[in-house]
């Protein structure tokens, strides 16, 4: 689908529950007795039926009464709700961590129940297992650590990775998220504590894309940390040494990628929260060799592009007018540069001139507006550097207020990691925007790093703005019965579909074409009515539906580009013969859904 806007039937069709699979196939288990109870993949707690208890050597290891899945579910939700009640009035961080702990305990014990409550309550639980709480969890990781999750490859493992990878107990891995902990959300270098991010991202893969949790693998690549506080913390769990640099660093990542590819040649690797220099370097190094992508550069770009195109629609203009939108991006890191690169590609695809595509883009970093006069101009930012004076008075290093006043942008987009940088003066200056509906995207995470709050945005920039933020905020009551809608402009709307589409196509690589198709599908998902209400992205409650659509778009492009090798029993030819609708059905059918399946013991 190109730039046309698809219309959809009732929003109720988008609920995740409709996507559940029917009869559970049996699972083969190679253990018996207490070992099963201690394995969260197979454990059903008191839910084991009596026949299964007999078959698996569980008789006597559990209280006699069998509790149904529904009862277990209700009991967990009651505990969760009483925790909410009992922690009322306590500081947000205490409440959030208490909620994370209760969910994490269930995750450690019974994955089927955990993922079911997560999927059914994704709007309430995503902010706990994902941003913003996951940031707090990473910051407090040493204290919260109880049992390991995922794998840890450290600089000390050099030369061992090819054999270490076989320590992972699952035979098959489909989806890997890896970080080196060097730029965790907007919280900086958190070293080994960044493992919380791959875990949270993969939880979103299970919830949104239905990736089987037995086939996911969170990875921490511990190459040291430059965070002095952590290096001095006696309880810090990572290597207590400065980060490896240069070739020493790349040799570790190369060895890891080779090891993964040797054991699971079809696994998809998502790079997450790497500092900018390594984010770009590793993407260039591996994207033509492995099926991988960088979520912060590429996933974020697609979500932002969908928001930018939605913004054009809110103004009642045709999508092609995107080429005329003046966009100020604050933050010239992996995310900000990724967004602008994809925006250039979009202009080119709309028939715009690639050479002049950046004419309406304005990029700032910590030193202000980036122009060609910048000393030591970063080559990655160079394509977006302005000529001094190409708008009257515009000059190197202009601060944000100066830029907004001179440019009067349609869009102000923050990916700086600096909380509150869109202050009252900045937001008020957006009232002079050339757009009837100026857009403000405060995309940095977690919440305290957001460039502004939703309330401040509507209060200072005016009630007619369009607003998006990386972490969730409540909608804003504008008075007179009107609501300022808050969009969660987060890459969670794309990465699960990109990964799932790549997996089910059996793509050898993840190409720009696949990423563009995924972003375009997200951009066309909302109806005109929703867009007019300032709603640019679907509700998190329908994340499985949007992921199926995004996944199908990526899959079809992989097929069209001749990269699809097929998945399991579905070969490339069958993929090619599927209609658009059949592709969405195929993707949906392949989503794992948590139900207790009968366990069959095999030696
Ligand atoms: N909503 C979403 O889906 C996503 C949000 N993010 C968020 O974006 C933020 C940045 O991520 P990266 O680009 O990877 O980080 P980065 O560290 O690569 O880049 C940060 C950029 O912000 C600039 N900056 C710092 N202080 C500034 C200031 N006072 N004024 C203007 N610019 C300033 C830096 O110079 C740098 O160019 C993080 O907070 C991250 O959580 C990142 C990816 C996805
Ligand atoms: C959402 C995300 O990927 C980030 O903030 O880094
Ligand atoms: Mg990230």
XYZ file of C-alpha atoms and ligand atoms in Angstrom:
654
model
C 0.000 0.000 0.000
C 1.395 3.376 -0.932
C 0.131 6.699 0.337
C -3.541 6.042 0.253
C -5.538 6.025 3.433
C -7.223 2.752 4.267
C -10.561 2.895 5.998
C -11.507 0.346 8.554
C -14.667 -0.974 10.022
C -15.613 -0.644 13.654
C -12.845 -0.107 16.150
C -14.160 -3.123 18.065
C -12.678 -5.351 15.373
C -9.293 -4.316 16.615
C -9.404 -5.975 20.018
C -6.633 -8.449 20.778
C -8.939 -11.090 22.167
C -10.427 -11.794 18.744
C -7.028 -12.972 17.612
C -6.714 -15.866 20.021
C -6.022 -19.311 18.574
C -8.457 -22.173 19.090
C -7.451 -25.659 20.307
C -4.115 -25.865 22.102
C -1.643 -28.316 20.622
C 0.200 -30.476 23.151
C 3.662 -29.406 24.295
C 6.492 -31.856 24.642
C 8.259 -31.668 27.972
C 11.523 -33.423 28.729
C 11.253 -33.206 32.507
C 9.067 -34.655 35.203
C 7.839 -33.868 38.697
C 9.208 -30.907 40.653
C 11.414 -29.860 37.718
C 8.256 -28.975 35.800
C 6.880 -26.909 38.683
C 10.125 -24.934 38.706
C 10.061 -24.288 34.978
C 7.940 -21.200 34.196
C 7.494 -22.287 30.545
C 5.537 -25.378 31.600
C 4.370 -24.615 35.113
C 0.607 -24.338 35.621
C 0.763 -24.063 39.438
C -2.423 -25.471 40.903
C -3.887 -25.610 37.380
C -2.460 -29.058 36.490
C -5.407 -31.420 35.844
C -5.319 -34.660 37.856
C -4.591 -36.852 34.822
C -1.603 -34.673 33.969
C -0.394 -34.821 37.569
C -0.385 -38.616 37.246
C 1.315 -38.601 33.860
C 4.065 -36.186 34.885
C 4.852 -37.408 38.394
C 3.228 -34.407 40.065
C 0.779 -36.241 42.337
C 1.382 -35.136 45.916
C 3.573 -32.198 44.919
C 0.579 -29.864 44.785
C -2.442 -29.317 47.053
C -5.226 -31.635 45.829
C -7.687 -29.084 44.508
C -7.373 -28.100 40.833
C -7.806 -24.370 40.227
C -8.881 -23.338 36.731
C -6.920 -20.904 34.571
C -9.770 -18.403 34.917
C -9.645 -18.662 38.713
C -5.888 -18.218 38.738
C -6.264 -15.207 36.484
C -8.919 -13.661 38.717
C -6.813 -14.328 41.827
C -3.805 -12.572 40.317
C -5.852 -9.567 39.249
C -7.347 -9.321 42.740
C -3.855 -9.289 44.264
C -2.808 -6.644 41.785
C -5.828 -4.505 42.529
C -5.335 -4.757 46.287
C -1.709 -3.741 45.809
C -2.955 -0.680 43.903
C -5.323 0.113 46.755
C -2.758 -0.430 49.488
C -0.107 1.736 47.849
C -2.421 4.670 47.148
C -0.811 7.996 48.060
C 2.708 6.591 48.044
C 5.350 8.077 45.727
C 4.982 7.023 42.078
C 8.338 5.248 41.999
C 7.417 3.050 44.988
C 4.045 2.142 43.496
C 5.499 1.431 40.034
C 8.249 -0.789 41.406
C 5.758 -2.673 43.588
C 3.633 -3.314 40.494
C 6.687 -4.404 38.525
C 7.660 -6.817 41.335
C 4.290 -8.556 41.451
C 4.289 -8.962 37.661
C 7.896 -10.110 37.650
C 7.199 -12.750 40.291
C 4.452 -14.161 38.092
C 6.758 -14.002 35.059
C 9.366 -16.024 36.972
C 6.827 -18.624 38.030
C 4.197 -19.136 35.347
C 4.761 -17.623 31.899
C 1.421 -18.680 30.442
C -0.554 -16.825 33.091
C 1.869 -13.889 32.999
C 1.528 -13.351 29.257
C -2.227 -13.791 29.392
C -2.667 -11.056 31.991
C -0.199 -8.911 30.059
C -2.032 -9.288 26.747
C -5.475 -8.746 28.237
C -4.401 -5.691 30.257
C -1.740 -4.302 27.954
C -2.772 -0.667 28.397
C -2.309 -0.878 32.176
C 0.709 -3.166 32.191
C 2.785 -1.800 29.278
C 3.835 1.216 31.409
C 5.114 -1.252 34.038
C 7.024 -3.762 31.941
C 8.007 -1.175 29.326
C 8.525 2.586 29.484
C 8.502 4.368 31.910
C 8.896 1.821 34.755
C 11.441 -0.325 32.925
C 13.817 2.661 33.186
C 13.461 2.693 36.954
C 13.949 -1.068 37.029
C 17.226 -0.746 35.097
C 18.418 1.981 37.448
C 17.698 -0.243 40.459
C 18.667 -3.530 38.839
C 21.301 -4.659 41.387
C 18.820 -4.352 44.241
C 15.934 -5.926 42.312
C 17.939 -8.857 40.932
C 16.563 -12.219 42.089
C 17.097 -14.588 39.196
C 18.753 -14.200 35.798
C 16.741 -13.783 32.613
C 18.306 -13.927 29.155
C 22.020 -14.295 28.451
C 25.048 -12.213 29.390
C 28.070 -12.060 27.091
C 30.939 -10.114 28.558
C 34.299 -8.928 27.350
C 35.739 -11.787 29.405
C 33.957 -14.300 27.187
C 36.029 -13.472 24.125
C 36.798 -16.690 22.255
C 34.080 -18.611 24.141
C 30.880 -17.301 22.614
C 30.514 -19.947 19.936
C 30.254 -22.624 22.640
C 28.491 -20.469 25.265
C 25.548 -19.921 22.980
C 24.722 -23.619 23.388
C 24.148 -23.030 27.122
C 20.794 -21.490 26.252
C 18.241 -24.209 27.046
C 15.830 -23.653 24.141
C 16.444 -25.500 20.888
C 15.027 -22.713 18.771
C 15.241 -18.939 19.049
C 13.325 -16.630 16.709
C 13.768 -13.196 18.209
C 16.733 -11.643 19.989
C 16.986 -8.164 21.473
C 20.493 -7.084 22.399
C 21.884 -4.035 24.180
C 25.292 -3.019 25.438
C 23.615 -0.787 28.024
C 25.387 2.338 26.793
C 22.287 4.562 26.238
C 19.338 3.192 28.160
C 16.290 5.324 27.246
C 17.322 8.879 28.170
C 19.095 7.611 31.305
C 22.583 7.237 29.858
C 25.108 4.455 30.426
C 23.656 1.872 32.812
C 26.081 -0.933 31.969
C 24.828 -4.444 32.655
C 21.708 -3.021 34.321
C 20.389 -2.236 30.840
C 19.297 -5.897 30.478
C 15.834 -4.713 31.578
C 15.368 -3.131 28.137
C 15.746 -6.306 26.017
C 13.504 -8.088 28.522
C 10.826 -5.372 28.275
C 11.069 -5.167 24.471
C 10.700 -8.944 24.160
C 7.695 -8.897 26.485
C 6.196 -6.471 23.980
C 7.084 -8.927 21.192
C 5.103 -11.622 22.952
C 2.185 -9.349 23.794
C 1.986 -7.462 20.494
C 3.387 -9.871 17.906
C 2.583 -13.192 19.528
C 6.174 -14.394 19.359
C 6.355 -17.604 21.377
C 8.113 -16.750 24.681
C 10.047 -20.009 24.462
C 11.717 -18.603 21.355
C 12.827 -15.199 22.594
C 16.248 -14.313 23.951
C 17.194 -11.074 25.738
C 20.931 -10.391 25.543
C 23.277 -8.149 27.482
C 26.642 -7.516 25.904
C 28.721 -6.347 28.842
C 31.784 -4.528 27.542
C 32.190 -2.459 30.730
C 30.650 0.864 31.708
C 31.787 4.459 31.866
C 29.261 5.215 34.600
C 31.493 6.101 37.545
C 28.735 5.650 40.112
C 28.173 2.062 38.969
C 31.886 1.314 38.843
C 32.094 2.369 42.491
C 28.990 0.459 43.567
C 30.083 -2.711 45.391
C 26.832 -4.427 44.393
C 27.121 -3.605 40.676
C 26.685 -6.878 38.780
C 28.579 -6.092 35.586
C 32.232 -5.920 34.626
C 33.936 -3.235 36.689
C 35.992 -1.746 33.918
C 35.677 1.105 31.431
C 33.931 0.319 28.154
C 35.890 -1.372 25.416
C 36.442 0.920 22.459
C 37.436 0.670 18.806
C 38.376 -2.680 17.322
C 38.317 -4.388 20.715
C 34.620 -3.519 20.984
C 33.763 -4.579 17.443
C 35.578 -7.897 17.811
C 33.242 -8.777 20.696
C 30.107 -7.851 18.753
C 31.368 -9.678 15.643
C 31.997 -12.824 17.661
C 28.560 -12.605 19.239
C 26.827 -12.169 15.869
C 28.707 -15.125 14.393
C 27.798 -17.289 17.396
C 24.108 -16.422 17.125
C 24.080 -17.006 13.410
C 25.802 -20.367 13.772
C 23.278 -21.769 16.217
C 20.138 -20.016 14.923
C 20.742 -18.852 11.342
C 17.167 -17.569 10.998
C 16.971 -15.639 14.287
C 16.216 -11.928 13.980
C 18.421 -9.596 15.997
C 17.136 -6.239 17.202
C 19.812 -3.804 18.389
C 18.503 -1.601 21.167
C 19.794 1.368 23.156
C 23.364 1.442 21.891
C 25.125 4.802 22.070
C 24.975 6.576 18.749
C 28.394 5.776 17.344
C 27.926 2.043 17.842
C 24.269 2.135 16.822
C 25.201 3.430 13.359
C 28.409 1.437 13.033
C 26.829 -1.916 13.892
C 23.832 -1.248 11.648
C 26.082 -0.578 8.658
C 28.309 -3.505 9.545
C 25.636 -6.184 9.875
C 22.538 -5.170 7.937
C 23.709 -6.672 4.636
C 24.892 -9.850 6.333
C 22.339 -10.735 9.017
C 18.617 -10.375 9.492
C 18.846 -7.474 11.947
C 17.748 -3.892 12.516
C 18.335 -1.065 14.949
C 15.092 -0.148 16.658
C 16.185 3.289 17.882
C 17.262 4.393 14.408
C 14.815 2.512 12.199
C 11.803 1.620 14.345
C 11.594 5.110 15.817
C 11.926 6.663 12.370
C 8.896 4.776 11.071
C 6.727 5.658 14.048
C 7.744 9.308 13.833
C 7.082 9.326 10.079
C 3.596 7.913 10.661
C 3.024 10.725 13.190
C 4.316 13.353 10.769
C 2.060 12.105 7.987
C -0.866 11.997 10.412
C -0.088 15.606 11.265
C -0.434 16.579 7.593
C -3.813 14.862 7.520
C -4.988 16.705 10.657
C -4.458 19.926 8.706
C -6.857 18.628 6.048
C -4.050 18.542 3.477
C -3.087 15.809 1.017
C -0.189 13.619 2.155
C 2.037 15.010 -0.600
C 2.049 18.292 1.337
C 4.396 16.553 3.739
C 7.147 17.895 1.483
C 6.157 21.444 2.546
C 6.086 20.855 6.304
C 8.750 22.685 8.292
C 10.067 20.283 10.906
C 12.361 21.151 13.803
C 14.076 18.109 15.343
C 15.739 18.559 18.725
C 18.341 15.851 19.272
C 20.840 14.788 16.612
C 21.430 11.301 17.974
C 20.573 7.874 16.630
C 16.840 8.503 16.922
C 16.712 12.094 15.588
C 18.959 11.297 12.621
C 17.021 8.113 11.901
C 13.784 10.120 11.732
C 15.198 12.702 9.330
C 16.757 10.051 7.078
C 13.437 8.278 6.738
C 11.634 11.580 6.186
C 13.982 12.265 3.247
C 13.187 8.856 1.774
C 9.466 9.618 2.158
C 9.825 12.932 0.321
C 11.670 11.150 -2.495
C 8.971 8.471 -2.727
C 6.301 11.149 -2.957
C 8.021 12.473 -6.042
C 9.866 15.260 -4.228
C 13.394 16.210 -5.067
C 15.873 14.269 -2.942
C 18.433 17.052 -3.315
C 16.104 19.636 -1.798
C 14.264 17.238 0.548
C 16.077 18.568 3.612
C 15.181 22.205 2.872
C 12.394 22.177 5.430
C 14.247 20.247 8.146
C 16.040 21.989 11.032
C 18.222 19.962 13.373
C 19.496 20.989 16.799
C 21.755 19.257 19.269
C 23.119 20.319 22.640
C 25.007 23.146 20.913
C 21.950 24.542 19.132
C 21.110 24.706 15.419
C 23.444 22.618 13.272
C 24.726 24.458 10.212
C 27.530 23.850 7.776
C 29.572 26.307 9.859
C 29.650 23.810 12.731
C 33.178 22.941 13.816
C 33.759 19.170 13.823
C 30.404 18.604 12.158
C 29.383 14.989 12.729
C 29.294 13.296 9.290
C 26.010 11.597 10.228
C 24.380 14.996 10.873
C 26.023 16.722 7.882
C 23.215 15.992 5.356
C 20.825 17.959 7.589
C 23.112 20.900 8.389
C 21.640 24.218 7.219
C 23.327 26.939 5.249
C 23.624 30.012 7.462
C 21.061 32.640 6.527
C 18.947 30.457 4.204
C 16.078 31.686 6.331
C 16.571 35.285 7.362
C 18.781 35.609 10.413
C 19.240 31.841 10.905
C 22.730 31.050 12.145
C 24.956 28.376 13.619
C 24.164 27.506 17.223
C 20.827 29.370 17.377
C 18.924 28.197 20.420
C 15.534 26.513 20.186
C 13.495 29.671 20.789
C 15.425 31.549 18.125
C 14.914 28.729 15.633
C 11.171 28.462 16.306
C 10.680 32.218 16.012
C 12.567 32.400 12.717
C 11.189 29.190 11.173
C 7.592 29.072 12.556
C 7.645 25.267 12.149
C 4.661 22.997 11.584
C 6.261 20.345 13.798
C 8.505 20.409 16.868
C 9.917 16.964 17.569
C 12.097 16.123 20.572
C 14.497 13.162 20.720
C 17.069 14.783 22.985
C 16.628 12.810 26.196
C 16.436 16.154 28.046
C 13.390 16.434 30.305
C 11.494 19.750 30.193
C 13.534 21.264 27.369
C 10.241 22.317 25.695
C 9.619 24.843 28.455
C 6.839 27.432 28.683
C 8.632 29.924 26.428
C 9.364 27.283 23.778
C 5.793 25.997 23.810
C 4.313 29.504 23.668
C 6.472 30.305 20.670
C 4.776 27.385 18.839
C 1.569 29.487 18.868
C 3.169 31.445 16.027
C 3.547 28.276 13.943
C 2.563 28.493 10.285
C 0.302 25.479 10.871
C -3.325 25.715 12.038
C -2.611 22.556 14.065
C 1.011 22.637 15.176
C 2.396 19.274 16.235
C 4.529 18.724 19.305
C 6.223 15.368 19.804
C 8.064 14.976 23.113
C 9.404 11.534 22.283
C 12.166 11.048 24.876
C 11.825 8.374 27.539
C 11.159 7.691 30.331
C 8.531 10.220 31.486
C 10.876 12.485 33.383
C 13.058 12.800 30.277
C 10.127 13.837 28.064
C 10.762 17.259 26.520
C 7.467 18.448 28.041
C 4.353 17.076 29.688
C 1.044 16.759 27.865
C -0.634 19.256 30.186
C 2.057 21.891 29.581
C 1.941 21.338 25.834
C -1.814 22.015 25.597
C -1.672 24.793 28.211
C 1.128 26.807 26.623
C 1.050 25.907 22.931
C -2.750 26.021 22.712
C -5.688 23.615 22.563
C -5.469 23.030 18.795
C -2.087 21.295 18.857
C -1.477 17.649 18.022
C 0.537 15.972 20.762
C 2.647 12.830 21.011
C 4.999 11.521 23.689
C 7.321 8.520 23.954
C 5.961 7.466 27.352
C 2.260 7.520 28.159
C 0.442 10.563 29.578
C -3.266 10.871 30.386
C -5.438 12.733 27.876
C -5.833 16.387 28.856
C -9.144 17.945 29.871
C -9.312 21.175 27.859
C -12.580 22.376 29.471
C -15.886 22.833 27.597
C -16.091 19.055 27.329
C -13.092 18.985 24.981
C -10.194 16.574 25.300
C -6.593 17.051 24.228
C -5.643 13.623 22.903
C -2.287 12.195 23.900
C -0.629 9.902 21.359
C 2.043 7.511 22.472
C 4.646 8.091 19.773
C 6.708 5.043 20.597
C 8.481 2.520 18.411
C 6.394 -0.225 20.072
C 3.891 0.324 17.237
C 6.456 -0.860 14.717
C 9.228 -3.076 16.029
C 6.975 -6.056 16.844
C 5.530 -6.017 13.313
C 8.926 -5.562 11.674
C 10.298 -8.546 13.602
C 7.226 -10.694 12.985
C 7.058 -9.852 9.274
C 10.746 -10.661 8.861
C 10.337 -13.931 10.767
C 7.280 -15.201 8.905
C 8.672 -14.269 5.514
C 11.976 -15.938 6.312
C 13.643 -12.763 5.030
C 17.398 -12.881 4.716
C 17.707 -9.175 5.515
C 15.585 -6.297 6.760
C 15.600 -3.679 4.024
C 14.633 -0.023 3.825
C 11.715 -1.122 1.654
C 10.360 -3.394 4.397
C 10.737 -0.634 6.999
C 9.081 1.919 4.755
C 6.150 -0.419 4.051
C 5.726 -1.011 7.789
C 5.707 2.733 8.498
C 3.279 3.439 5.657
C 0.886 0.817 6.979
C 0.950 2.409 10.421
C 0.465 5.843 8.850
C -2.614 4.706 6.917
C -4.205 2.810 9.804
C -6.224 5.603 11.359
C -9.514 6.841 9.906
C -10.031 10.471 8.891
C -12.410 10.906 11.828
C -9.792 9.707 14.307
C -7.156 11.894 12.706
C -9.438 14.918 12.953
C -9.661 14.254 16.696
C -5.845 14.380 16.887
C -5.552 10.576 17.198
C -2.516 9.556 15.165
C -1.856 6.041 16.466
C -4.126 3.159 17.458
C -4.904 2.415 21.076
C -2.369 0.167 22.797
C -5.332 -2.147 23.383
C -5.329 -3.001 19.682
C -1.597 -3.504 19.393
C -1.973 -7.092 18.126
C -4.146 -5.937 15.289
C -1.840 -3.160 14.162
C 1.135 -5.496 14.530
C -0.535 -8.036 12.224
C -1.070 -5.307 9.623
C 2.461 -3.938 9.962
C 3.921 -7.452 9.923
C 1.997 -8.319 6.764
C 3.223 -5.127 5.064
C 6.858 -5.949 5.905
C 6.361 -9.566 4.821
C 4.854 -8.643 1.452
C 7.716 -6.292 0.726
C 10.246 -9.006 1.611
C 8.459 -11.249 -0.902
C 8.344 -8.516 -3.548
C 12.048 -7.839 -3.086
C 12.878 -11.520 -3.492
C 14.268 -11.857 0.025
C 11.661 -14.216 1.483
C 12.782 -17.809 1.966
C 9.595 -18.905 3.750
C 8.921 -20.021 7.284
C 8.327 -23.578 8.546
C 6.036 -25.345 6.082
C 5.098 -22.150 4.180
C 7.480 -21.646 1.272
C 8.280 -18.510 -0.736
C 5.933 -19.491 -3.545
C 2.956 -19.794 -1.177
C 3.821 -16.439 0.372
C 3.908 -14.909 -3.063
C 0.467 -16.249 -3.926
C -1.199 -14.789 -0.829
C -3.452 -11.763 -1.299
C -3.048 -8.790 1.031
C -5.901 -10.070 3.168
C -4.567 -13.632 3.232
C -1.179 -12.340 4.328
C -2.736 -10.559 7.314
C -4.636 -13.768 8.145
C -1.454 -15.816 7.859
C 0.404 -13.432 10.189
C -2.472 -13.406 12.666
C -2.759 -17.200 12.644
C 0.896 -17.502 13.523
C 0.639 -15.400 16.674
C 1.142 -17.396 19.846
C -1.612 -17.028 22.401
C -1.214 -18.102 26.046
C -3.386 -21.053 27.013
C -2.461 -24.092 29.058
C -1.636 -26.785 26.547
C -1.627 -30.481 27.469
C 1.906 -31.548 28.444
C 3.304 -34.753 27.018
C 6.438 -36.197 28.556
C 9.215 -37.399 26.266
C 12.605 -38.632 27.480
N 9.660 7.413 21.536
C 10.451 6.491 21.025
O 10.001 5.516 20.404
C 11.938 6.616 21.175
C 12.503 7.533 22.003
N 13.855 7.626 22.117
C 14.382 8.588 23.077
O 15.143 9.567 22.401
C 16.151 10.023 23.264
C 17.446 10.130 22.486
O 17.855 8.877 21.990
P 19.122 8.769 21.015
O 18.951 9.613 19.819
O 19.401 7.352 20.796
O 20.242 9.403 21.958
P 21.621 10.023 21.573
O 22.406 10.103 22.805
O 22.173 9.322 20.378
O 21.262 11.527 21.109
C 20.838 12.549 21.953
C 20.947 13.868 21.165
O 20.341 14.893 21.944
C 21.184 16.025 21.900
N 20.991 16.875 23.063
C 21.425 16.667 24.327
N 21.105 17.729 25.081
C 20.451 18.595 24.286
C 19.893 19.872 24.495
N 19.939 20.465 25.676
N 19.295 20.482 23.435
C 19.242 19.897 22.237
N 19.756 18.676 21.981
C 20.352 18.050 23.003
C 22.590 15.456 21.839
O 23.519 16.420 21.377
C 22.373 14.296 20.880
O 22.472 14.800 19.559
C 16.180 9.097 24.473
O 15.580 9.747 25.554
C 15.321 7.928 24.059
O 14.586 7.408 25.125
C 14.709 6.863 21.375
C 14.200 5.907 20.541
C 12.772 5.682 20.414
C 11.467 3.544 23.092
C 12.890 3.383 22.922
O 13.332 2.519 22.183
C 13.792 4.266 23.609
O 13.358 5.177 24.294
O 15.003 4.042 23.488
Mg 15.383 2.140 22.519
